mmCIF file of C-alpha atoms in Angstrom:
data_model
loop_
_atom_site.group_PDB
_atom_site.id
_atom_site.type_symbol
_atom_site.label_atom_id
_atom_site.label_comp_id
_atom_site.label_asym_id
_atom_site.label_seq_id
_atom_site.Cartn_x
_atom_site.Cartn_y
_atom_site.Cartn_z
ATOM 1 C CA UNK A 1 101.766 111.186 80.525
ATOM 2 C CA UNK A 2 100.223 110.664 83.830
ATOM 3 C CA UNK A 3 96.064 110.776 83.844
ATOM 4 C CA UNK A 4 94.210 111.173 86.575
ATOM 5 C CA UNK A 5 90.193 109.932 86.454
ATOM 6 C CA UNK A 6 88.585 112.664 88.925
ATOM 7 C CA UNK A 7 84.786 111.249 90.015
ATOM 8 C CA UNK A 8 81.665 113.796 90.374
ATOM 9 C CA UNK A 9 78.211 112.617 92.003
ATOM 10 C CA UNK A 10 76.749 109.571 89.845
ATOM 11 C CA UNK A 11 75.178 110.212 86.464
ATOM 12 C CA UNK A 12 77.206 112.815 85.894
ATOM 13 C CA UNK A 13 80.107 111.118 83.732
ATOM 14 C CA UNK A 14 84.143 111.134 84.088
ATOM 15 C CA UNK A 15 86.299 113.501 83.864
ATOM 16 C CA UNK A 16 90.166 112.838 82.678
ATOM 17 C CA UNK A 17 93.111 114.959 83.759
ATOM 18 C CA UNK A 18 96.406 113.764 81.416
ATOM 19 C CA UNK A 19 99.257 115.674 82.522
ATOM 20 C CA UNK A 20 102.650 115.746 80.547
ATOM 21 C CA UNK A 21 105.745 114.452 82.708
ATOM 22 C CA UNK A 22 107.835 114.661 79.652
ATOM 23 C CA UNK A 23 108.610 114.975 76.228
ATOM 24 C CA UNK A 24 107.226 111.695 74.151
ATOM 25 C CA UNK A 25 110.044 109.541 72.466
ATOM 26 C CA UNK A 26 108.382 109.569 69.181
ATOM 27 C CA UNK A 27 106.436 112.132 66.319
ATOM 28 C CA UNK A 28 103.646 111.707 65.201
ATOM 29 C CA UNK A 29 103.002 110.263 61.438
ATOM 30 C CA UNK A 30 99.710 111.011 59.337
ATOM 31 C CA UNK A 31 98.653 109.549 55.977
ATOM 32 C CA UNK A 32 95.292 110.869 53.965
ATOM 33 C CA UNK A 33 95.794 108.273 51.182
ATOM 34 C CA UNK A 34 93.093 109.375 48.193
ATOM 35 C CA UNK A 35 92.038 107.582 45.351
ATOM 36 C CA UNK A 36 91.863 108.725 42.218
ATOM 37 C CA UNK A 37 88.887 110.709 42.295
ATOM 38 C CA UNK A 38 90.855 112.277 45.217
ATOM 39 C CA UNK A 39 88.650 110.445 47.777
ATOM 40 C CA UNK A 40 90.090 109.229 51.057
ATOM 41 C CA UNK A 41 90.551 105.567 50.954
ATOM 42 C CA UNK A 42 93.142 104.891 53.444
ATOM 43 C CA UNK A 43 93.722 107.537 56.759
ATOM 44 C CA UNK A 44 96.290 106.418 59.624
ATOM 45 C CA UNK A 45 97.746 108.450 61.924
ATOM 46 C CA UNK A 46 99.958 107.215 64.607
ATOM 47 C CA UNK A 47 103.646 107.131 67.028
ATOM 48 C CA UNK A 48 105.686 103.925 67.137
ATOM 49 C CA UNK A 49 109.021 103.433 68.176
ATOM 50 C CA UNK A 50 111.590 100.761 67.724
ATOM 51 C CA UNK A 51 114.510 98.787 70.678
ATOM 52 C CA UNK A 52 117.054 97.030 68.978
ATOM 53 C CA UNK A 53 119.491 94.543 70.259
ATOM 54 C CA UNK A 54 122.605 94.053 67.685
ATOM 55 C CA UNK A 55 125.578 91.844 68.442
ATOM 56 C CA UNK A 56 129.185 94.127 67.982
ATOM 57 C CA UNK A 57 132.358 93.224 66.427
ATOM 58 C CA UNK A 58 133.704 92.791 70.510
ATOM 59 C CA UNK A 59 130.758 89.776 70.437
ATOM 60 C CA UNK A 60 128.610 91.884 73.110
ATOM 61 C CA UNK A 61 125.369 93.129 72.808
ATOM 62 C CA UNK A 62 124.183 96.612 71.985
ATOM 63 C CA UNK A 63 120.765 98.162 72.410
ATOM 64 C CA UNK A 64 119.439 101.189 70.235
ATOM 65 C CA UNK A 65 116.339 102.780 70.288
ATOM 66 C CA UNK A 66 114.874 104.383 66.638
ATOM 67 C CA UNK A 67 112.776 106.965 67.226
ATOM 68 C CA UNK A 68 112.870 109.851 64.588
ATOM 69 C CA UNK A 69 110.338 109.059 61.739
ATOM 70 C CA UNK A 70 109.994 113.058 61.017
ATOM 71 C CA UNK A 71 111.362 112.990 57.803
ATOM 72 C CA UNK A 72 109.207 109.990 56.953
ATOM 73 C CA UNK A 73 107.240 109.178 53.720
ATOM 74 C CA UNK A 74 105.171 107.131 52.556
ATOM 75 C CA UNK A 75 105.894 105.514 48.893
ATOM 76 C CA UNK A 76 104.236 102.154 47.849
ATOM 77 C CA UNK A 77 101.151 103.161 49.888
ATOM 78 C CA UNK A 78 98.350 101.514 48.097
ATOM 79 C CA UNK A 79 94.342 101.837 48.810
ATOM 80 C CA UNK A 80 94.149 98.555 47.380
ATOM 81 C CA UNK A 81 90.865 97.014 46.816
ATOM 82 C CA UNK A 82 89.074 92.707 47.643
ATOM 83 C CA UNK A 83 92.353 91.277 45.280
ATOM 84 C CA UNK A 84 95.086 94.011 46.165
ATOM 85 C CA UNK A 85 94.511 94.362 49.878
ATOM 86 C CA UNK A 86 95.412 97.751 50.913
ATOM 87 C CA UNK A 87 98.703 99.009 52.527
ATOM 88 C CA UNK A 88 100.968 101.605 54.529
ATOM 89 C CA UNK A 89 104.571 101.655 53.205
ATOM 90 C CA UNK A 90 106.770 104.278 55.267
ATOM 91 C CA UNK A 91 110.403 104.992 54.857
ATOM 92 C CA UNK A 92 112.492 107.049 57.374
ATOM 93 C CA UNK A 93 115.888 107.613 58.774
ATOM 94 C CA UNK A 94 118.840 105.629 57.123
ATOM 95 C CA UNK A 95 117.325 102.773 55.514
ATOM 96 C CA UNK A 96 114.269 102.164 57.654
ATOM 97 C CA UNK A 97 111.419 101.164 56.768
ATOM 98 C CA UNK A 98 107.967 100.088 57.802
ATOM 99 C CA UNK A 99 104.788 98.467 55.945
ATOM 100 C CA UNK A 100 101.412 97.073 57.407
ATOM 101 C CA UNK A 101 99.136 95.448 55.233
ATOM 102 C CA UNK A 102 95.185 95.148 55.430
ATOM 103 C CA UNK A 103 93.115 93.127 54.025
ATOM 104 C CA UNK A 104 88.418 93.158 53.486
ATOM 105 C CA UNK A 105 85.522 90.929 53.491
ATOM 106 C CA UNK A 106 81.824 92.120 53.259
ATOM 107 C CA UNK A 107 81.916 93.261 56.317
ATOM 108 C CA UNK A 108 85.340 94.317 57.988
ATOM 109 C CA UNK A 109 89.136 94.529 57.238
ATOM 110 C CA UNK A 110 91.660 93.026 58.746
ATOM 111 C CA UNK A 111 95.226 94.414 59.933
ATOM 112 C CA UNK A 112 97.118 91.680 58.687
ATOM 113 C CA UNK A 113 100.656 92.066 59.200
ATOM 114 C CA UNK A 114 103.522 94.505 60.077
ATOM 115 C CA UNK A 115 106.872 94.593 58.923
ATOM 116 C CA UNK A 116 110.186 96.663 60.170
ATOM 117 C CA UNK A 117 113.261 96.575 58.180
ATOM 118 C CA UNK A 118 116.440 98.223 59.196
ATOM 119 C CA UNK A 119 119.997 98.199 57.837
ATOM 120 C CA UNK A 120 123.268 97.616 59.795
ATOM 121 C CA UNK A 121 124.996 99.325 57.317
ATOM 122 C CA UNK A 122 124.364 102.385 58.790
ATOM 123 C CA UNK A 123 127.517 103.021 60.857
ATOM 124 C CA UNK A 124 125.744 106.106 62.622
ATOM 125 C CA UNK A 125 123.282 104.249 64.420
ATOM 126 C CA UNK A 126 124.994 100.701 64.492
ATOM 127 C CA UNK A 127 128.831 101.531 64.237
ATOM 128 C CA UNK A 128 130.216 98.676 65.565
ATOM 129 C CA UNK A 129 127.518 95.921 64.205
ATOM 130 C CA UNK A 130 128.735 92.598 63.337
ATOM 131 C CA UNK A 131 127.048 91.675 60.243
ATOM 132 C CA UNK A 132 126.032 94.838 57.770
ATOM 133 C CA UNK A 133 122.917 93.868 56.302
ATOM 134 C CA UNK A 134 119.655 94.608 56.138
ATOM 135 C CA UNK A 135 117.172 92.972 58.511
ATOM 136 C CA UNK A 136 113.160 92.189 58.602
ATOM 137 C CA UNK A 137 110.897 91.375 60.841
ATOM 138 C CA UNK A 138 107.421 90.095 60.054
ATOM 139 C CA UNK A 139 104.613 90.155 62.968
ATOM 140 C CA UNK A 140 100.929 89.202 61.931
ATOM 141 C CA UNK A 141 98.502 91.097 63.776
ATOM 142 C CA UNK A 142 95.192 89.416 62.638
ATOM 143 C CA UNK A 143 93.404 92.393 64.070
ATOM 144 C CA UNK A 144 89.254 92.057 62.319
ATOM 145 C CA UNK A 145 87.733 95.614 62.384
ATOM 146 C CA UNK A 146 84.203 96.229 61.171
ATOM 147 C CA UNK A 147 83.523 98.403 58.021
ATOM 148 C CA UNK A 148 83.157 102.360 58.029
ATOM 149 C CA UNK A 149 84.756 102.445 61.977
ATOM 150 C CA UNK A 150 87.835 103.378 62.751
ATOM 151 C CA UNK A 151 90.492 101.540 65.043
ATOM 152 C CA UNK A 152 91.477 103.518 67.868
ATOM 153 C CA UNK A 153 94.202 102.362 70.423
ATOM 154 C CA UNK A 154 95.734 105.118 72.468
ATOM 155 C CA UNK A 155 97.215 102.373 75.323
ATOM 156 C CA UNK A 156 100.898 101.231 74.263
ATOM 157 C CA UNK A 157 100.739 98.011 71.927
ATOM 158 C CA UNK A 158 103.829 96.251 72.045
ATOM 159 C CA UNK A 159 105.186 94.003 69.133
ATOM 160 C CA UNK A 160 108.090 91.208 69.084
ATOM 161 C CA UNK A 161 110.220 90.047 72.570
ATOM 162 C CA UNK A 162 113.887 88.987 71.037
ATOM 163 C CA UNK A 163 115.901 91.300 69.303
ATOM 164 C CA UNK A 164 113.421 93.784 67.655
ATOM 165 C CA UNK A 165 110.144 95.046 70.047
ATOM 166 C CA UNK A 166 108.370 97.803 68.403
ATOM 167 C CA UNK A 167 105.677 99.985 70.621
ATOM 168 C CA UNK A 168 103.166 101.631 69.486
ATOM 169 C CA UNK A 169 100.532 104.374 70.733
ATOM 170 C CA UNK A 170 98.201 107.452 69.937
ATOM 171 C CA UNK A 171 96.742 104.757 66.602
ATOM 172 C CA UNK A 172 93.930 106.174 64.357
ATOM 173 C CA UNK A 173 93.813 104.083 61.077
ATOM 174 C CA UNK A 174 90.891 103.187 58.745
ATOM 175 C CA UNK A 175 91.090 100.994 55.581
ATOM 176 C CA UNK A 176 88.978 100.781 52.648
ATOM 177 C CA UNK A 177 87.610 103.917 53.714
ATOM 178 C CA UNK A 178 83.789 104.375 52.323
ATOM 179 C CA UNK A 179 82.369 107.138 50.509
ATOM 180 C CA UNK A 180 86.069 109.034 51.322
ATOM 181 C CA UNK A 181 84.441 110.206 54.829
ATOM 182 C CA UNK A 182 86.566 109.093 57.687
ATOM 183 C CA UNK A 183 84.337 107.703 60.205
ATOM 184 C CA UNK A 184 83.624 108.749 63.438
ATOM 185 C CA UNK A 185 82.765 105.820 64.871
ATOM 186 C CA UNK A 186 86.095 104.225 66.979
ATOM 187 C CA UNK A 187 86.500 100.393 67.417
ATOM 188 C CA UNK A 188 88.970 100.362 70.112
ATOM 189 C CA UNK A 189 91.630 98.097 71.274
ATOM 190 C CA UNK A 190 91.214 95.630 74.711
ATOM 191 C CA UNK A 191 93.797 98.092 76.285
ATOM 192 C CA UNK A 192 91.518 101.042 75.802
ATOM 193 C CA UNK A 193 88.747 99.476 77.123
ATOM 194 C CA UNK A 194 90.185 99.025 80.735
ATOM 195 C CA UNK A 195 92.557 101.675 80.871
ATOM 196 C CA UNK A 196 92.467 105.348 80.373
ATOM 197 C CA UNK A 197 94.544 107.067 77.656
ATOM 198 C CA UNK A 198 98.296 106.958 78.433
ATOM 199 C CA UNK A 199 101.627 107.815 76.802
ATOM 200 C CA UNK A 200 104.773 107.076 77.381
ATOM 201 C CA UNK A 201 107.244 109.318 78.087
ATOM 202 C CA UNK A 202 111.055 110.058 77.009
ATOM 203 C CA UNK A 203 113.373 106.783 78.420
ATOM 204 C CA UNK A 204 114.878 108.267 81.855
ATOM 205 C CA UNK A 205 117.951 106.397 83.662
ATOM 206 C CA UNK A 206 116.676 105.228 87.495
ATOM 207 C CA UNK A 207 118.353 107.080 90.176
ATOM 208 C CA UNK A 208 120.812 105.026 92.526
ATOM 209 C CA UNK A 209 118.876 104.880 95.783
ATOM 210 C CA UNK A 210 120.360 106.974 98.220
ATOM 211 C CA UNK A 211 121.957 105.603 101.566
ATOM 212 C CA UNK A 212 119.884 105.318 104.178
ATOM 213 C CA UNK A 213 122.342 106.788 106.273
ATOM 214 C CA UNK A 214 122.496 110.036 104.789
ATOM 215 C CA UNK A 215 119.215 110.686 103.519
ATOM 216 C CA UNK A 216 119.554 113.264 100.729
ATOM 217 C CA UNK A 217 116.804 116.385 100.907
ATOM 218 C CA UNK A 218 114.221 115.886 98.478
ATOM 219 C CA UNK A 219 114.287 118.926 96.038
ATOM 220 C CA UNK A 220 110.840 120.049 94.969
ATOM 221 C CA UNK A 221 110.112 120.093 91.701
ATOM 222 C CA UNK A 222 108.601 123.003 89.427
ATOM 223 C CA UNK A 223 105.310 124.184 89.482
ATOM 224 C CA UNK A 224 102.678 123.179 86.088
ATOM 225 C CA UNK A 225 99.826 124.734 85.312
ATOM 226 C CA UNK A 226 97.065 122.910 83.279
ATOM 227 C CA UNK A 227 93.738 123.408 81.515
ATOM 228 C CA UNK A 228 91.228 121.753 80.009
ATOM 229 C CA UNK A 229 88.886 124.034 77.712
ATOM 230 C CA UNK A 230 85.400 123.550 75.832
ATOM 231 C CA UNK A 231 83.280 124.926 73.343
ATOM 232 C CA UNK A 232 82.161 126.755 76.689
ATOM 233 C CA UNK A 233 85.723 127.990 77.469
ATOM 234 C CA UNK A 234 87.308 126.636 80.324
ATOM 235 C CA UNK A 235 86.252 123.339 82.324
ATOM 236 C CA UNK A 236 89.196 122.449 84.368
ATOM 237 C CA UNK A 237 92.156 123.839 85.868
ATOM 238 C CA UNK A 238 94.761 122.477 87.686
ATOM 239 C CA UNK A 239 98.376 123.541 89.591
ATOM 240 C CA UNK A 240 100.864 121.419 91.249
ATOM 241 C CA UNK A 241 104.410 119.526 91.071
ATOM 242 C CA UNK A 242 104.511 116.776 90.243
ATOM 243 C CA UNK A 243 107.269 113.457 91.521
ATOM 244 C CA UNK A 244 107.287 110.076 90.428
ATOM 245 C CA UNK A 245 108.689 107.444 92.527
ATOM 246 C CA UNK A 246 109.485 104.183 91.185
ATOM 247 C CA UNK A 247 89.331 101.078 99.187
ATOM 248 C CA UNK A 248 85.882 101.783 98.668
ATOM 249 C CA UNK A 249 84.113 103.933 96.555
ATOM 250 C CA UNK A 250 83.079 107.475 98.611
ATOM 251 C CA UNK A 251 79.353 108.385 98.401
ATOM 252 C CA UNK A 252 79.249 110.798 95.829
ATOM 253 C CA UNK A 253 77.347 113.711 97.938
ATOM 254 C CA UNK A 254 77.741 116.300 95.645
ATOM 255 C CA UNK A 255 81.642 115.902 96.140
ATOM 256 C CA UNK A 256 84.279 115.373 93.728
ATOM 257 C CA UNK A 257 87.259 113.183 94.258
ATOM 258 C CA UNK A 258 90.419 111.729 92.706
ATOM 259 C CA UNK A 259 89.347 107.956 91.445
ATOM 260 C CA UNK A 260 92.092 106.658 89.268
ATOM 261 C CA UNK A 261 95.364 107.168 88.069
ATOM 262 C CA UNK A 262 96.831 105.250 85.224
ATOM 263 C CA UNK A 263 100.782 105.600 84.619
ATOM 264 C CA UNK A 264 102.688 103.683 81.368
ATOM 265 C CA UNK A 265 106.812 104.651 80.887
ATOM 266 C CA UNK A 266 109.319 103.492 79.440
ATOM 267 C CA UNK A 267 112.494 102.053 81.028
ATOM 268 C CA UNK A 268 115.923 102.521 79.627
ATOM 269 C CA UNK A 269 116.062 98.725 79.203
ATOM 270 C CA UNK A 270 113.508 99.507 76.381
ATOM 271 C CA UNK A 271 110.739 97.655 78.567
ATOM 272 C CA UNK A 272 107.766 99.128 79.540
ATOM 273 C CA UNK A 273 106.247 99.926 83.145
ATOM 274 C CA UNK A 274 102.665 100.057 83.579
ATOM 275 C CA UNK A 275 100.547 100.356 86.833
ATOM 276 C CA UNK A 276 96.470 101.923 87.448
ATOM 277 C CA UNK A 277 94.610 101.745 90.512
ATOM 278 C CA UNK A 278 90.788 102.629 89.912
ATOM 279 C CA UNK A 279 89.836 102.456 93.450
ATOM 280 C CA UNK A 280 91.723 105.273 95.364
ATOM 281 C CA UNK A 281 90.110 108.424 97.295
ATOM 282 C CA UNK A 282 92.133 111.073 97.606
ATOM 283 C CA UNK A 283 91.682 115.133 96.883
ATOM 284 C CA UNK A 284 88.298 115.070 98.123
ATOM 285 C CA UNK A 285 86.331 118.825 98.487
ATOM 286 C CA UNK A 286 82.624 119.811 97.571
ATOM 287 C CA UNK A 287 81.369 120.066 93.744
ATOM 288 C CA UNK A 288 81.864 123.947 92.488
ATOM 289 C CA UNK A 289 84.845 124.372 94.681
ATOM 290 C CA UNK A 290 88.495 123.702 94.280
ATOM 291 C CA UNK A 291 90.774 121.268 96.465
ATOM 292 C CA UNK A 292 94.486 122.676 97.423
ATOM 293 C CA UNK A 293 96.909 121.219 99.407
ATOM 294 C CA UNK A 294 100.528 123.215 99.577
ATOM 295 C CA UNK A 295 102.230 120.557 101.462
ATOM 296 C CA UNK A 296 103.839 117.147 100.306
ATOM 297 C CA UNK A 297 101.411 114.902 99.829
ATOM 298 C CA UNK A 298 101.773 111.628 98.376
ATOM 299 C CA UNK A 299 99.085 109.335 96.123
ATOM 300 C CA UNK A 300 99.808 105.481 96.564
ATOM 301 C CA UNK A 301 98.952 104.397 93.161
ATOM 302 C CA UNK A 302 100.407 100.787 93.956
ATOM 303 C CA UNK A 303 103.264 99.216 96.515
ATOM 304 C CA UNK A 304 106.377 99.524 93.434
ATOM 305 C CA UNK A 305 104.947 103.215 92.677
ATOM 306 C CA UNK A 306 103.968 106.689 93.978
ATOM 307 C CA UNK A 307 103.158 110.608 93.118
ATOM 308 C CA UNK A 308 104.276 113.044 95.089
ATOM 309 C CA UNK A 309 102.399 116.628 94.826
ATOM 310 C CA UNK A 310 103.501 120.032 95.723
ATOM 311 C CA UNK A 311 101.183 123.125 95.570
ATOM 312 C CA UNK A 312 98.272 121.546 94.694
ATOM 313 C CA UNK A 313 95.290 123.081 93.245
ATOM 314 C CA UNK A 314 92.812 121.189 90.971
ATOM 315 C CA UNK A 315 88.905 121.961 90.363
ATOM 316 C CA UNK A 316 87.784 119.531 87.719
ATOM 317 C CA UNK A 317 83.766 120.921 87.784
ATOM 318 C CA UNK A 318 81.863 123.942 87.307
ATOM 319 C CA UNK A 319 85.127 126.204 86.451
ATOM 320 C CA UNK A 320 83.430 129.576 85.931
ATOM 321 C CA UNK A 321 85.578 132.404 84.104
ATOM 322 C CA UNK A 322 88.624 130.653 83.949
ATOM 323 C CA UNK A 323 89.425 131.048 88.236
ATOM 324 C CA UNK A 324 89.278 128.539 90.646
ATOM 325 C CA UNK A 325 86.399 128.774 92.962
ATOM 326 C CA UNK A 326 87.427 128.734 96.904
ATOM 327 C CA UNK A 327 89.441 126.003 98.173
ATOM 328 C CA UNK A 328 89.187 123.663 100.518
ATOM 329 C CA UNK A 329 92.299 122.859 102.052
ATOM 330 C CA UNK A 330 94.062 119.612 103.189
ATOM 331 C CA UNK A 331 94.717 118.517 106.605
ATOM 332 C CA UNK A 332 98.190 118.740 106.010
ATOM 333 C CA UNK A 333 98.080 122.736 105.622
ATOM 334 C CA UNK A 334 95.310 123.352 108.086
ATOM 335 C CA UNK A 335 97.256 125.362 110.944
ATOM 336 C CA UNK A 336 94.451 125.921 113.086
ATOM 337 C CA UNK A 337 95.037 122.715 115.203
ATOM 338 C CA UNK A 338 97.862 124.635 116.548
ATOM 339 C CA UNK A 339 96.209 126.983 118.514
ATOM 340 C CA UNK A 340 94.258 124.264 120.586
ATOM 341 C CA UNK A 341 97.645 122.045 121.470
ATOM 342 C CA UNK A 342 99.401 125.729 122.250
ATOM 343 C CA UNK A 343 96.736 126.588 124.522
ATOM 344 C CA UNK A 344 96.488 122.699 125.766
ATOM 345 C CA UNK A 345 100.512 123.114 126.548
ATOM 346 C CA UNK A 346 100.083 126.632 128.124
ATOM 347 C CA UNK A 347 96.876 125.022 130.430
ATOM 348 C CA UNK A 348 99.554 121.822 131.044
ATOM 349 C CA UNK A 349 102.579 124.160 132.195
ATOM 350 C CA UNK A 350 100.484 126.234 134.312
ATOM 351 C CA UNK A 351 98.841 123.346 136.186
ATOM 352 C CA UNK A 352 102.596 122.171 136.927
ATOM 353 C CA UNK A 353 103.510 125.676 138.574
ATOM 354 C CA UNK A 354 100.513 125.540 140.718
ATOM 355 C CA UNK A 355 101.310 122.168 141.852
ATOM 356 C CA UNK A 356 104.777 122.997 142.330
ATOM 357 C CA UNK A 357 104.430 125.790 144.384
ATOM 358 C CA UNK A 358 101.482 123.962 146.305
ATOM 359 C CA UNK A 359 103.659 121.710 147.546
ATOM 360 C CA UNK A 360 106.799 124.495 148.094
ATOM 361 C CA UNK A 361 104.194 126.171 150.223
ATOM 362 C CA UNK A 362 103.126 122.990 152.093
ATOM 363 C CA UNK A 363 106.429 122.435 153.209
ATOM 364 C CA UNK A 364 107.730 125.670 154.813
ATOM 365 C CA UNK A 365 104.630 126.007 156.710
ATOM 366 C CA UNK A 366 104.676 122.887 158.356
ATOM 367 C CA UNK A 367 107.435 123.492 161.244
ATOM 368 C CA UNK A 368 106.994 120.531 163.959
ATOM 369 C CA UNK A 369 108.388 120.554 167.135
ATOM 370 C CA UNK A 370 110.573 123.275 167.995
ATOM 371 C CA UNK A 371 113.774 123.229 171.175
ATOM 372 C CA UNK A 372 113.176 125.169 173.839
#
C-alpha cells in the first residue's frame, strides 16, 4: 500500500490517501480471549509473516516464505494474571507455531518475548531440507505498555537477521485487559510516530532493465478508482494509474497539495524496501476543487524510487454528493499554449516571405548600365 499525505490550509488537519498496489502477503489473525465470567482479558489482532533460509540435502541454501495462518488457532492462550503472565499461543499450517508472552506491574505490561517454531519435516514446504526437525526461535521484545491502552503499530516491525526474520504489521493487542472493555486509547510504536500507515505488498520479482538501445514502450497501467467515506458520506475521491519504479512547504492559501508519500514492500530476497519524503509539492489546485492531470506525470519520492500517474483525478476536501468538483488541470494537458506558438510560427513564416520577395523584387529592378 502506497499513502499519500495530501495538505489543506493550516489548522485544518491531514488527510491520508492509502491506495492498494497489491494483494498483502499475509491474513489477518484476531483473538477475543475472555475470562471466565466471559470478560475480555486478552484482544490481539494482527498479520505477520515468516522468510526462512534452510540448508538442502545438495548443501545449498533455500529460502521460503510462510505466509498462510488462515486456518490458525489459538490453544494454550492464557489471560494469565501478576504470577502466570498472560499469553498468545497460535498454531497454523504444518507444524507451525507461534507464542508471545506478556507480562504486568502496577502500572503497565510488558511484551516479553516471541517465539516461532517450524518443522522440517514437512516435505511440502521444505522437501529437500537437510536435517528434519523441528526448530525455535526465541526473540525478547521488552516492549513496556501502560495499563488500559492498547499497542498499536501499523509500520512493518521486523524480527531476527540470520536464518528466520519474521515481519510484522496492521498490530492491535492489549493484555490484562480491565473491566473486559478494550480500550480506545492507542500507545503506538516509534515507526508510527514518524511514518504514516503502510503495508506491504505481495513479494514481486524486479524486472531486468531494458537496453538502452532499444527502449521498450512503457505500457500504461489500469485505471483505480478510490474513496474515502464518513459518517457524512463521501470525503474523498480519487482516479488514476498508478507505476512504481524502483523543497519547501507551499503557503497554504486556501490550496490543497500533495505533501508526503510513504512506500514499504517487500523484495523477493525477503528484505524489505522502505522510502517517505514529507517535503514534496506536487498536485497543487484550489480547496473545493479537484486536480487532474491525464498525462504521465511522475512524483520523485526519492533518487532509488518513483510513481508514475496516468489519468489523474484526486479531490481530497469538500467532496459534495459523491462528484468531483471542477478540475484544474496540469500543465502537462493544458493545450492552449499551442495556439500562441502556431500563430508565433505562422507570424515567423510570413515575415520570411516578405523578406524573400523584398529582396527578389530589389534585384530585378535594379538594371545598371545597359549597351547601346
Amino acid at each position: 500500500m502506497v499513502c499519500f499525505r495530501l495538505s489543506p490550509v493550516p489548522g485544518s488537519g491531514l488527510l491520508l490517501l492509502c491506495l492498494l498496489l497489491g494483494a498483502v502477503s499475509s491474513y489477518a489473525l484476531e483473538l477475543n480471549l475472555q475470562d471466565s465470567k466471559n470478560a475480555t482479558c486478552l484482544y490481539a489482532k494482527w498479520q505477520m509473516n515468516f522468510t526462512i533460509s534452510y540448508e538442502t540435502t545438495s548443501k545449498s541454501n533455500k529460502t521460503v516464505t510462510i505466509s498462510d495462518p488462515s486456518s490458525a488457532t489459538y490453544n494454550g492462550s492464557i489471560c494469565g494474571d501478576h504470577q502466570n503472565g498472560s499469553k498468545i499461543e497460535v498454531q497454523f499450517g504444518s507444524g507451525f507455531s507461534w507464542t508471545a508472552k506478556f507480562t504486568k506491574d502496577v502500572s503497565t505490561y510488558l511484551i516479553e518475548s516471541i517465539s516461532f517454531s517450524y518443522n522440517t519435516n514437512d516435505s511440502t514446504t521444505f522437501p529437500d531440507a537437510k536435517k528434519k526437525e523441528i526448530f525455535t526461535v526465541h526473540e525478547p521484545v521488552a516492549l513496556k505498555i501502560p495499563l488500559d491502552e492498547i499497542f498499536r503499530c501499523n509500520s512493518i516491525l521486523t524480527l531476527g537477521m540470520k536464518d528466520v526474520v519474521q515481519h510484522y504489521w496492521a498490530v492491535h493487542v492489549q493484555a490484562f485487559v480491565q473491566n473486559g472493555t478494550v480500550s480506545t486509547k492507542e500507545f503506538l510504536c516509534n515507526e508510527d510516530k514518524t511514518s504514516t500507515t503502510v503495508v506491504p505488498i505481495t513479494p514481486t520479482t524486479l524486472p531486468s532493465p531494458t537496453p538502452t538501445t532499444t527502449p521498450a514502450q512503457k505500457e500504461k497501467p489500469e485505471i483505480g478508482s478510490y474513496s474515502v467515506n464518513n459518517t457524512n458520506g463521501t470525503c474523498l475521491m480519487a482516479s488514476m494509474g498508478l507505476q512504481l519504479n524502483v523543497t519547501q512547504d507551499k503557503k497554504n492559501e486556501n490550496r490543497f497539495y500533495l505533501k508526503e508519500v510513504n512506500v514499504s514492500m517487500y523484495l523477493v530476497n525477503g528484505s524489505v524496501f522502505s522510502t517517505a519524503n514529507n517535503n514534496l509539492s506536487y498536485w497543487d489546485a484550489p480547496l473545493g476543487s479537484s486536480y487532474m492531470c491525464n498525462k504521465e506525470q511522475t512524483i520523485s519520492v526519492s533518487g532509488a524510487f518513483q510513481i508514475n500517474t496516468f489519468y489523474l483525478r484526486v479531490q481530497p476536501f469538500n467532496v459534495k454528493e459523491g462528484k468531483y468538483s471542477t478540475a484544474q488541470e496540469c500543465s502537462l494537458d493544458d493545450d492552449t499554449i499551442l495556439i500562441p506558438i502556431i500563430v508565433g510560427a505562422g507570424l515567423s513564416g510570413l515575415i520570411i516571405v516578405i523578406v524573400i520577395a523584398y529582396l527578389i523584387g530589389r534585384r530585378k529592378s535594379y538594371a545598371g548600365y545597359q549597351t547601346l
